Coordinates of C-alpha atoms in Angstrom, one line a residue:
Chain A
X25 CA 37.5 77.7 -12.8
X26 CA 39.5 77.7 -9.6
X27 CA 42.9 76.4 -9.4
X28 CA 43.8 72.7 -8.9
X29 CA 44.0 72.0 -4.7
X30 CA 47.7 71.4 -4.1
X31 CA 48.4 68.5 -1.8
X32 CA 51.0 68.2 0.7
X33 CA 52.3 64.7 1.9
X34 CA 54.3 65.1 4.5
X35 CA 56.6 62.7 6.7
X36 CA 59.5 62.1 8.5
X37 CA 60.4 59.0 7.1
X38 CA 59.6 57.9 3.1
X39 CA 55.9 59.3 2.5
X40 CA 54.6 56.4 1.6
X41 CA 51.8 55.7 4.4
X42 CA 50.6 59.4 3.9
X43 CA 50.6 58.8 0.2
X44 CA 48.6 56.0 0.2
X45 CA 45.8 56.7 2.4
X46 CA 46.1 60.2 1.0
X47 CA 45.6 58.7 -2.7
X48 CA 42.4 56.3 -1.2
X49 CA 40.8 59.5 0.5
X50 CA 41.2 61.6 -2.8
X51 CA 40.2 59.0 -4.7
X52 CA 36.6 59.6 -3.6
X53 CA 36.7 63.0 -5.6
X54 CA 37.2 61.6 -9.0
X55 CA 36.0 64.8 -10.4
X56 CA 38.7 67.1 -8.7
X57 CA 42.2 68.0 -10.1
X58 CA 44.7 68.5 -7.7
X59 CA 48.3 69.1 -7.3
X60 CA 50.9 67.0 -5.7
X61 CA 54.4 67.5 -4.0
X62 CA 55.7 64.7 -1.5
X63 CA 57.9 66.0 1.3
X64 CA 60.0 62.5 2.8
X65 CA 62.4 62.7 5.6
X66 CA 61.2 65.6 7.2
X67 CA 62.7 65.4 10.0
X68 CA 64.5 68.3 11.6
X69 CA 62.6 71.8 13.0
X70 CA 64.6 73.2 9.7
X71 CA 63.2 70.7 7.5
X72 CA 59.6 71.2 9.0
X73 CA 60.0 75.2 8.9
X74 CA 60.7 75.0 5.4
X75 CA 57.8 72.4 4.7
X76 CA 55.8 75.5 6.8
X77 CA 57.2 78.3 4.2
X78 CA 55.9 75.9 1.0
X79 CA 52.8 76.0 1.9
X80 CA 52.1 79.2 2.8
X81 CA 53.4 79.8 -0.4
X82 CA 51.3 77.9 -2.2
X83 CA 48.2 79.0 -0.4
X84 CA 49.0 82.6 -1.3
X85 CA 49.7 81.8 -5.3
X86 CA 46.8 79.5 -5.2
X87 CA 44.8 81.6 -3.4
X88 CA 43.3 78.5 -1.8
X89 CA 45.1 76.9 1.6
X90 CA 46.6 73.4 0.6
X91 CA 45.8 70.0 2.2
X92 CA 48.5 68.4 4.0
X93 CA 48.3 64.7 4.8
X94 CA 50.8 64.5 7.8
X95 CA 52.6 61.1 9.1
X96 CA 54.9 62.5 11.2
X97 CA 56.1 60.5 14.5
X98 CA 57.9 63.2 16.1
X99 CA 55.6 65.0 18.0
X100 CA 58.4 68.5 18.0
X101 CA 58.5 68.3 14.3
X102 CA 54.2 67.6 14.1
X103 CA 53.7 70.5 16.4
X104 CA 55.9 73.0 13.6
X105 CA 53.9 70.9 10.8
X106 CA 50.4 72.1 12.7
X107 CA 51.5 75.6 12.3
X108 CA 51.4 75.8 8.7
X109 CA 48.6 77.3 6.8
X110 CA 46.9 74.1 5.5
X111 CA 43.8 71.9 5.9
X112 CA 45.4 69.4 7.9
X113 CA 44.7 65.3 8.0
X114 CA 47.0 63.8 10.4
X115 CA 47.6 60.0 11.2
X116 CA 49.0 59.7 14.3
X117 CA 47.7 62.7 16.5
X118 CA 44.1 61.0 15.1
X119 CA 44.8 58.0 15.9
X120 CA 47.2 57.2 18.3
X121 CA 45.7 58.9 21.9
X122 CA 42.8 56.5 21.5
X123 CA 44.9 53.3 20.6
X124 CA 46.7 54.6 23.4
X125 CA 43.7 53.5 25.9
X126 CA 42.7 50.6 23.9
X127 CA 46.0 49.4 24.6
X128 CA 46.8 50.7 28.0
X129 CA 50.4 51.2 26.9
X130 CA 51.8 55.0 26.1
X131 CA 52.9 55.1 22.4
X132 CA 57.1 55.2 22.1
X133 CA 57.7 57.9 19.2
X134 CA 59.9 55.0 17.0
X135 CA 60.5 56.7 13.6
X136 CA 62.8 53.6 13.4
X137 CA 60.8 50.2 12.0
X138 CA 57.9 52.1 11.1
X139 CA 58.4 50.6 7.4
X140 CA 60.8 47.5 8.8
X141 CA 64.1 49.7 8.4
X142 CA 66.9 48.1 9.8
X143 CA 65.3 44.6 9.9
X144 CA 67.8 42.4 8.5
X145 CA 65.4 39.4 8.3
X146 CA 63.2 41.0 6.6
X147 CA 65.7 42.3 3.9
X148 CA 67.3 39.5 3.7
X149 CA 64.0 37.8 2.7
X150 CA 62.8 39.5 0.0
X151 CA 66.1 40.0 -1.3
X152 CA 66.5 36.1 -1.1
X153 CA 63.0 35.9 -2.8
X154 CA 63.5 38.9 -5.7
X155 CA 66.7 36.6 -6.2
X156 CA 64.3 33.8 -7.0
X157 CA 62.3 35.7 -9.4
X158 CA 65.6 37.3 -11.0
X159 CA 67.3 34.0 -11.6
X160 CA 64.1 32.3 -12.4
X161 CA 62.9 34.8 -15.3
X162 CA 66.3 33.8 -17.3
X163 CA 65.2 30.1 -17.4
X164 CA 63.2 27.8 -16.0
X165 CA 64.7 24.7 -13.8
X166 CA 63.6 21.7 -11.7
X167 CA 65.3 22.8 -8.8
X168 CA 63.8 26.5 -9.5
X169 CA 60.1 24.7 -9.2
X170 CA 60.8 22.8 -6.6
X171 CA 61.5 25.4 -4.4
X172 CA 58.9 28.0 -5.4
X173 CA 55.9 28.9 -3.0
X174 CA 54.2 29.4 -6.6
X175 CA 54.3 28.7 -10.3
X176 CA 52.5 31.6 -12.4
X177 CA 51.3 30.2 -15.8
X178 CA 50.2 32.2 -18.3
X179 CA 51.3 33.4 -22.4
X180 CA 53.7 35.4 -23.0
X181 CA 52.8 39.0 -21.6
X182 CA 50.2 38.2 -19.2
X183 CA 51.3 39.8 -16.6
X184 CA 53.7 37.0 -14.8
X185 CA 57.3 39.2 -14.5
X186 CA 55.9 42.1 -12.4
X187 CA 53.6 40.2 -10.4
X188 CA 56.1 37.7 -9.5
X189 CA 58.3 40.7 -8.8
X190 CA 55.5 42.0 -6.3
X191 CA 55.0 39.1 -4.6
X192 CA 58.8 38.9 -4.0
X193 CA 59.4 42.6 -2.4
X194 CA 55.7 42.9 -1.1
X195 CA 55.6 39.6 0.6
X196 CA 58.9 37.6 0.6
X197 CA 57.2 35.1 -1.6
X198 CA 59.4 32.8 -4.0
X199 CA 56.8 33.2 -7.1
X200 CA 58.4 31.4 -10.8
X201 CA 56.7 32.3 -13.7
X202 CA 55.8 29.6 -16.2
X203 CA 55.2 30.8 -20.1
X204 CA 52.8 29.2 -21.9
X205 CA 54.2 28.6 -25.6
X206 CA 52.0 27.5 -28.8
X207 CA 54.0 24.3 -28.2
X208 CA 52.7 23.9 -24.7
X209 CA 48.9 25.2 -25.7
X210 CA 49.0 22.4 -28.3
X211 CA 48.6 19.5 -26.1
X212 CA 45.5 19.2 -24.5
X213 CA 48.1 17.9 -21.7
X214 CA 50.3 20.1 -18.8
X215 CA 53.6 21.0 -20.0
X216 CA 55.8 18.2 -18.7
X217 CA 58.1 19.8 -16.7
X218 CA 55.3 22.0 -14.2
X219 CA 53.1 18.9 -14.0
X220 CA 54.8 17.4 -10.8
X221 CA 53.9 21.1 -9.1
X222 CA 50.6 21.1 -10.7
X223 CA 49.3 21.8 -6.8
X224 CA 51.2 25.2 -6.8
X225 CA 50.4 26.9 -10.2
X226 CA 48.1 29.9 -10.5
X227 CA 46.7 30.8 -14.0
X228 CA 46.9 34.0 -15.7
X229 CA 44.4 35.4 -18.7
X230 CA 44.2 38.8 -20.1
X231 CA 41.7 40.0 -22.5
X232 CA 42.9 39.6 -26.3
X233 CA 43.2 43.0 -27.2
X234 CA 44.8 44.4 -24.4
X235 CA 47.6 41.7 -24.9
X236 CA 47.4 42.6 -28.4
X237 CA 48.2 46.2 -27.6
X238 CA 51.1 44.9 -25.1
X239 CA 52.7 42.8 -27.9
X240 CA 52.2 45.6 -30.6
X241 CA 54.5 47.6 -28.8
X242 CA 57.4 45.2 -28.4
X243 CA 56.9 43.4 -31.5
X244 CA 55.0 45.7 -33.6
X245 CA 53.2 44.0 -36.9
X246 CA 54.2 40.2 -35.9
X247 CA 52.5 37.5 -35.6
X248 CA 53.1 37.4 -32.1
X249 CA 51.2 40.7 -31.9
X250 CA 48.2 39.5 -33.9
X251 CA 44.8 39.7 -32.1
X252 CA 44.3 36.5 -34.0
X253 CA 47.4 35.0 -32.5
X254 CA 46.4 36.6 -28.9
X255 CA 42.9 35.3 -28.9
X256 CA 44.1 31.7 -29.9
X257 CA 46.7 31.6 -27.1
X258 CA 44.0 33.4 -24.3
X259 CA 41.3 30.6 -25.7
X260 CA 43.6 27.8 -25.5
X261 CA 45.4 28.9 -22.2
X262 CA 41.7 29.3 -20.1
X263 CA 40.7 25.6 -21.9
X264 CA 44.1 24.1 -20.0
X265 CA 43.6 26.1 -16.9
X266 CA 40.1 24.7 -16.6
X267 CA 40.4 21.3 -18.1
X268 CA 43.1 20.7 -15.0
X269 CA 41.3 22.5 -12.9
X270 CA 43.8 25.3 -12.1
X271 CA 42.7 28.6 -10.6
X272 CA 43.3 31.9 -12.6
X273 CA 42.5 35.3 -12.6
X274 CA 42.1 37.7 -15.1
X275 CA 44.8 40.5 -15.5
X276 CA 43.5 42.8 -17.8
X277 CA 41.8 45.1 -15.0
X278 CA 43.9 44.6 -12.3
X279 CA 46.8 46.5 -10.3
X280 CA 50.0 44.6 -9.7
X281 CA 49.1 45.2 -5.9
X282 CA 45.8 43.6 -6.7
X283 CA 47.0 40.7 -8.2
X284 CA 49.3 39.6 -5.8
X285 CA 46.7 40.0 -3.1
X286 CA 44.4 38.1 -4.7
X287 CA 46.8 35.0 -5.3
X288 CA 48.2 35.2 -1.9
X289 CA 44.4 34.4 -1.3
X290 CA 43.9 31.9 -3.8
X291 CA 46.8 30.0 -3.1
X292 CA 46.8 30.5 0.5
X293 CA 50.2 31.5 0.8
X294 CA 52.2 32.6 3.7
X295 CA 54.0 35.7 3.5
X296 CA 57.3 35.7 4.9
X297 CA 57.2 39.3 6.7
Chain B
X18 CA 51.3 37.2 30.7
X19 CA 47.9 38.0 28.2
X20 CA 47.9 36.7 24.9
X21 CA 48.4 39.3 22.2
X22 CA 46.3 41.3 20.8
X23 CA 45.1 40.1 17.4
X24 CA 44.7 42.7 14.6
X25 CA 42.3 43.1 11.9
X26 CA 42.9 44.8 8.9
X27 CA 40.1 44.6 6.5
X28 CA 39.3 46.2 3.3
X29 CA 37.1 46.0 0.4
X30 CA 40.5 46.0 -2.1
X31 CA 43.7 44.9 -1.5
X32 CA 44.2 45.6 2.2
X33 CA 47.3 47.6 1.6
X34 CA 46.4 50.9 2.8
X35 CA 44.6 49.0 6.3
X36 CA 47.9 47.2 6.9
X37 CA 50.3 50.5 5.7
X38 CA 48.8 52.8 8.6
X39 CA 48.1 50.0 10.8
X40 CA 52.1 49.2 10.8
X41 CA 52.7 52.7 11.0
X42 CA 50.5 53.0 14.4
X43 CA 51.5 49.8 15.8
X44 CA 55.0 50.3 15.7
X45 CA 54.6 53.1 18.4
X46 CA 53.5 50.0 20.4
X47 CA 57.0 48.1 19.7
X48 CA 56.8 46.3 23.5
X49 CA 53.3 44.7 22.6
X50 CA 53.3 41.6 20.7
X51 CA 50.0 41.3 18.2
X52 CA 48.7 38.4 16.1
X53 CA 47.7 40.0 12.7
X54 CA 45.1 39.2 9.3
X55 CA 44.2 40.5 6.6
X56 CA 40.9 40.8 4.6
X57 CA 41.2 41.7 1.7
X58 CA 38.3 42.2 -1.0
X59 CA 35.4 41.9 1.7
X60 CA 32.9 43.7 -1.2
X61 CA 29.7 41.4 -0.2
X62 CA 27.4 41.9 2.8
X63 CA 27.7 38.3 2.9
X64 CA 31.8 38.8 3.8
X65 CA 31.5 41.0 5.8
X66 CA 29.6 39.4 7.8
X67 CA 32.0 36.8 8.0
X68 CA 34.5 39.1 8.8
X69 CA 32.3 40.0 11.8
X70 CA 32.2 36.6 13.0
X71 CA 35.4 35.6 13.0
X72 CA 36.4 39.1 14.9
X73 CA 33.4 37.5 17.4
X74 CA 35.3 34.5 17.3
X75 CA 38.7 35.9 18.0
X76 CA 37.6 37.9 20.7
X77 CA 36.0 35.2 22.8
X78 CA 39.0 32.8 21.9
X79 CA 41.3 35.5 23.8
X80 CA 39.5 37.3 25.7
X81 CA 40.5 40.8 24.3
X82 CA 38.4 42.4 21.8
X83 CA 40.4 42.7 18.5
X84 CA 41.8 46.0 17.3
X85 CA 40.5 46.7 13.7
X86 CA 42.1 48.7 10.6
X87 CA 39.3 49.4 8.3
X88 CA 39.6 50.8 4.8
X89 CA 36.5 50.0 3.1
X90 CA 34.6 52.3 0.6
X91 CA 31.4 51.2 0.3
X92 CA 29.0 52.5 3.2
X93 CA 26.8 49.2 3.8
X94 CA 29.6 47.0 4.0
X95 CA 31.3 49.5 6.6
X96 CA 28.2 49.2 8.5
X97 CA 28.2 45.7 8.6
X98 CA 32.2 45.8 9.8
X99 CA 30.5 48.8 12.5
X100 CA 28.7 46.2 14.5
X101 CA 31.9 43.8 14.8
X102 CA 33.3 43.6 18.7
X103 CA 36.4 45.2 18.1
X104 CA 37.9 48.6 18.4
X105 CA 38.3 50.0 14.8
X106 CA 40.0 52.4 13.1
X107 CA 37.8 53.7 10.3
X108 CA 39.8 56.2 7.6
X109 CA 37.0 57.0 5.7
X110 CA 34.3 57.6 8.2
X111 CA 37.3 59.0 10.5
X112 CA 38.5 61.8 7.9
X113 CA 35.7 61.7 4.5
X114 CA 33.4 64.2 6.0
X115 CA 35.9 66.7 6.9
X116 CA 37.5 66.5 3.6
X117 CA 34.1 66.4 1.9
X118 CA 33.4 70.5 4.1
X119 CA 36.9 71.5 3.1
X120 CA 36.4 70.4 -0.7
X121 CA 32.7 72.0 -1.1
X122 CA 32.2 68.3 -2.7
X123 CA 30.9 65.1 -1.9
X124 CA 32.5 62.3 -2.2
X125 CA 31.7 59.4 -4.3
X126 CA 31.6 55.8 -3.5
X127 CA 34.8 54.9 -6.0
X128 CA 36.3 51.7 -4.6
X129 CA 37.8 51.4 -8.5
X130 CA 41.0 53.4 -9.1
X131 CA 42.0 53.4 -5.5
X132 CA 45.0 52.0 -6.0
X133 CA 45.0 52.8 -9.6
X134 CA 43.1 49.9 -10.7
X135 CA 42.2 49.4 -14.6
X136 CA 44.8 52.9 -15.0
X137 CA 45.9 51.5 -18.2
X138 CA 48.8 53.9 -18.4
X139 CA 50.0 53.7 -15.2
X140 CA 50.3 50.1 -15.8
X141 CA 51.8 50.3 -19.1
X142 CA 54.4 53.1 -17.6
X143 CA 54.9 50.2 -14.8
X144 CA 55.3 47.5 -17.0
X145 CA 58.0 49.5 -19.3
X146 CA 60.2 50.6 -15.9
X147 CA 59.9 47.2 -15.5
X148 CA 61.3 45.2 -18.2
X149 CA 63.8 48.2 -18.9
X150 CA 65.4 47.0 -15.4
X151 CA 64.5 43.3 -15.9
X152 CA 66.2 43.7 -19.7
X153 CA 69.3 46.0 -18.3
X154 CA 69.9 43.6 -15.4
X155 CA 71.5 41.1 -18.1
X156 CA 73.9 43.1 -19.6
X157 CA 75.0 46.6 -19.8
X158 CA 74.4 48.7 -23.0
X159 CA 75.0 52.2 -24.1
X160 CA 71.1 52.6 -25.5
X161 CA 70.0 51.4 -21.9
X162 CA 72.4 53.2 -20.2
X163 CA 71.1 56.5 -22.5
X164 CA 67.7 56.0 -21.9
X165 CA 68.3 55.3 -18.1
X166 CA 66.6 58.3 -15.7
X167 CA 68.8 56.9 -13.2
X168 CA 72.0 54.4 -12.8
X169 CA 72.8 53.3 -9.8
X170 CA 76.4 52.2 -9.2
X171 CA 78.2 50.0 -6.3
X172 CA 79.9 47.0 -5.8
X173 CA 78.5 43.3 -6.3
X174 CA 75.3 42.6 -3.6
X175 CA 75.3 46.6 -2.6
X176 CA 71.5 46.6 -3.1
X177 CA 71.1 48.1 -6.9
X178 CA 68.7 45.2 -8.3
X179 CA 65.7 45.4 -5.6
X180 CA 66.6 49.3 -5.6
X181 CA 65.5 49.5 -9.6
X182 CA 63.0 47.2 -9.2
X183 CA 61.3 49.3 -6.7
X184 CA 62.2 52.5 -8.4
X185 CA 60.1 50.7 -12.0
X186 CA 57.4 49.1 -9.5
X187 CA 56.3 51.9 -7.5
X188 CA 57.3 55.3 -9.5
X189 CA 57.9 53.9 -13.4
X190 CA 61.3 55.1 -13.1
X191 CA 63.8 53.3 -15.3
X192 CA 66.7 52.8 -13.5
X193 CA 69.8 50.9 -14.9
X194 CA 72.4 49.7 -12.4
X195 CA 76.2 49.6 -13.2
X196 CA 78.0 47.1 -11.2
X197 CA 81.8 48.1 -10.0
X198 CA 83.9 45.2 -10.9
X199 CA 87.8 45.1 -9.1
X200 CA 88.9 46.2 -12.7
X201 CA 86.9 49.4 -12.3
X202 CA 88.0 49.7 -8.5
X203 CA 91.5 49.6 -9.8
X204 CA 91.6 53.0 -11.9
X205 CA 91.1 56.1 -10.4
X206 CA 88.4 57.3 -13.6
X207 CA 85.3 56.6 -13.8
X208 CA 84.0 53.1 -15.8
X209 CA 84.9 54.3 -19.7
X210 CA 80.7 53.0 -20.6
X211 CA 78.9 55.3 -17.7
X212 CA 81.6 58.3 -18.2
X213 CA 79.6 60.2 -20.4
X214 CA 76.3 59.6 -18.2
X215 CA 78.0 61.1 -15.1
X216 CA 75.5 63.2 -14.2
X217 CA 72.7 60.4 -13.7
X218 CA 74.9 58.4 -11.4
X219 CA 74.0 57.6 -8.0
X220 CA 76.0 55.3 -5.7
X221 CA 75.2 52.8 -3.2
X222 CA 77.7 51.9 -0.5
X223 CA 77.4 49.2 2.0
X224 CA 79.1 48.4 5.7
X225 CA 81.5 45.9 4.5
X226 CA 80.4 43.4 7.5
X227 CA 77.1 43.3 6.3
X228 CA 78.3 42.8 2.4
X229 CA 80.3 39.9 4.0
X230 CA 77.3 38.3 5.1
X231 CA 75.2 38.8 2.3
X232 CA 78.0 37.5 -0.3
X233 CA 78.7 34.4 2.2
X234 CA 75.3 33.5 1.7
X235 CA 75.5 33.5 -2.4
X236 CA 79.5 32.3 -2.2
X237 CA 80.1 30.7 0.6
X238 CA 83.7 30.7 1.2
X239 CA 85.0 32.5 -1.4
X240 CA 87.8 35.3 -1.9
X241 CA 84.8 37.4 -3.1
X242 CA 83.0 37.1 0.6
X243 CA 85.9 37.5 2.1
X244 CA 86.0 40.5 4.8
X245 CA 89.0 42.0 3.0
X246 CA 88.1 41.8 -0.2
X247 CA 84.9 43.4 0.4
X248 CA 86.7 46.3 2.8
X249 CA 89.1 47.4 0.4
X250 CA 86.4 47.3 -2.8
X251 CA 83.5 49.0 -0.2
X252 CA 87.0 51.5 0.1
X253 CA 87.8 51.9 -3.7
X254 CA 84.5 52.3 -4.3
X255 CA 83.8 55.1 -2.5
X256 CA 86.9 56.9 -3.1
X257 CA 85.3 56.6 -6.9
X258 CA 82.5 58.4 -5.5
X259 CA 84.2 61.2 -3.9
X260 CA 87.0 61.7 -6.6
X261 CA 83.7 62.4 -8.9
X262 CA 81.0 63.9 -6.8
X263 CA 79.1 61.3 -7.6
X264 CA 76.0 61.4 -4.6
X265 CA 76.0 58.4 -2.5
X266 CA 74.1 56.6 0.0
X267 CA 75.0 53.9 2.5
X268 CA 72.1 51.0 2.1
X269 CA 73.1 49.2 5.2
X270 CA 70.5 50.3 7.3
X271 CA 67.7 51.6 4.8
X272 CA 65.0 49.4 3.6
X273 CA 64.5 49.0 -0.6
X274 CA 61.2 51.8 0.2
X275 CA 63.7 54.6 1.8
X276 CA 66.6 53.8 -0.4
X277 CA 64.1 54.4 -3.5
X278 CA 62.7 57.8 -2.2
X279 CA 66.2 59.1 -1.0
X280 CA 67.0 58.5 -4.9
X281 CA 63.6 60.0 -6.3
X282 CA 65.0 63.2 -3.9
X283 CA 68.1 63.3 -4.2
X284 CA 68.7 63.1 -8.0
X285 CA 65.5 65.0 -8.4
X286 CA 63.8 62.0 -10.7
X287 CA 60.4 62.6 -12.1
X288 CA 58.2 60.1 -10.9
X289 CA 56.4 58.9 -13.8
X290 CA 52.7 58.1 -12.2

């Protein structure tokens, strides 16, 4: 047995882009373990140097030389990065000479913006839309209907909080959440109040048992937790969806990320940054 | 004056990786103006094709050949995208095989789990950061403030909500937020409730023209937007900090993303996934 590969992501601004391409690339070795440490805001020679001295370190206690995912725009602090003992994948030297012809334009080294730092619009937006969601999980209102992009429906612990939430930072969108109550599942009608939005409301199902499993462990041995309770609710909650003809998904195998994608999609929405 | 160049991120999941590097690259371009969409979940031959003709499409419409992002997985959907008129950016067929030498392994086809799809307990982990902020944004309590792995602290509209949220959303990190009132700006100890939890503050400071602004927009007109009442409680508030040696950060010009990770770093939080 050798020793778990240790990983390096490495930037000088939050990590996330060389996390997440990182994650997809690694992905495609299910079967091997390895070992992660995120260096953000590397962005000093010092900084870098020290980054260099890691990972010789952990290629000598490893025995094995470390793989560094690099997104690093400065090319002074890249070229320190290079140095260091490490199998090396690296965004921007990749990609950016040939983008460079594509575009006929030389490529400014902007560490500022890369992730939309600084852009007040842009905060301002999804703060104005995680507002929405905030104000709009306490209770539902008229007004609050009105003014969403997008109603999710769906009983209780279906997944509707954090995908609203998503939406909201991801996207800007102004996504309300709609329970579905046994008073609500009862009629074979809409609930009255979302019926004059019925245009803008996305459905949300879950298998029974995982929403068992959710409820057991806020409500443990209650009705409300009962996988005869859940698969009543789920059954009744698809009939409504489909007798009105509402789009939905199915949550119970989904990412948070996936699900928002997918009703931006569905609904057509327009994100707002 | 050409017309700008449209981009193409496409992607047999959720598109987020496509657009995340795509950004990062295109920002180095911040003169050029491009026209940008995304498509996501483009798993059939019979999508991608699709995807293919619209890129045709786009490129005769403005005479530039489109620039495409491409994270896609599976091989014979790649292909398909191969043959599209556009310059393209391919991260699996760009760095896979060199990763597959350096690992001694081949890689597998897994578009499942890429972004942690169907990870049952990093959605549960997810879901729990979640509703600990979503529950603790209602009121303060000693239990949540105890079980907190973080508590942020700063005046009214200093950023803490969006900052927990993204702290629970992205790295299951419960964080709790503790909002300095003028009663607690007045004394010169710390809030009574948070006093014994000292050592899991963090504090969040803001430019007090930009705090203005934001608090117009909730309050228009108000003593609470007014410049000096948000100078001398932006003042108060970080003499609090420094009296203490509590670590703070000033959120004026960080986005939610590099506000969260200077937190994960800076109070060395375990990220929980």
């Amino acid at each position: 047995m050798t020793a778990p590969r240790h990983i390096f992501y490495i930037s000088d601004r939050t990590g996330l882009t060389a996390e997440n391409i990182g994650e997809a690339l690694l992905n495609q070795f299910g079967n091997l373990e390895f070992k992660r440490s995120t260096f953000p805001f590397i962005d000093t020679p010092e900084k870098a140097q020290a980054v260099v001295e890691k990972i010789s370190q952990a290629a000598t206690a490893s025995g094995q030389r470390p793989i560094a995912f690099v997104s690093v725009v400065n090319t002074n602090i890249r070229s320190i990065i290079q140095s260091a003992n490490a199998f090396q994948i690296n965004f921007f030297d990749t990609f950016l000479p040939d983008l460079e012809k594509e575009l006929h334009t030389e490529a400014v080294q902007a560490v500022q913006g890369h992730h939309g730092i600084g852009d007040t619009e842009r905060y301002d937006a999804r703060m104005e839309a995680v507002n929405f969601s905030l104000s709009h999980d306490d209770g539902i209102s008229d007004k609050n209907l009105k003014e969403a992009d997008v109603i999710l429906m769906g009983v209780s612990r279906s997944g509707k909080t954090p995908t609203c939430l998503y939406l909201a930072m991801q996207y800007g969108i102004r996504a309300a959440n709609y329970p579905l109550i046994p008073d609500d599942l009862e009629s074979s009608d809409l609930p009255r109040m979302i019926k004059p939005y019925k245009d803008k409301i996305f459905g949300l199902t879950i298998q029974p048992e995982r929403l068992q499993a959710i409820r057991q462990e806020r409500r443990p041995n209650s009705t409300y937790a009962e996988i005869r309770t859940c698969r009543s609710e789920v059954a009744d909650a698809q009939a409504m969806f489909k007798r009105h003809g509402i789009p939905f998904t199915n949550t119970t195998d989904k990412s948070v990320e996936e699900l928002a994608v997918h009703i931006l999609q569905a609904c057509k929405l327009k994100r707002r940054f």
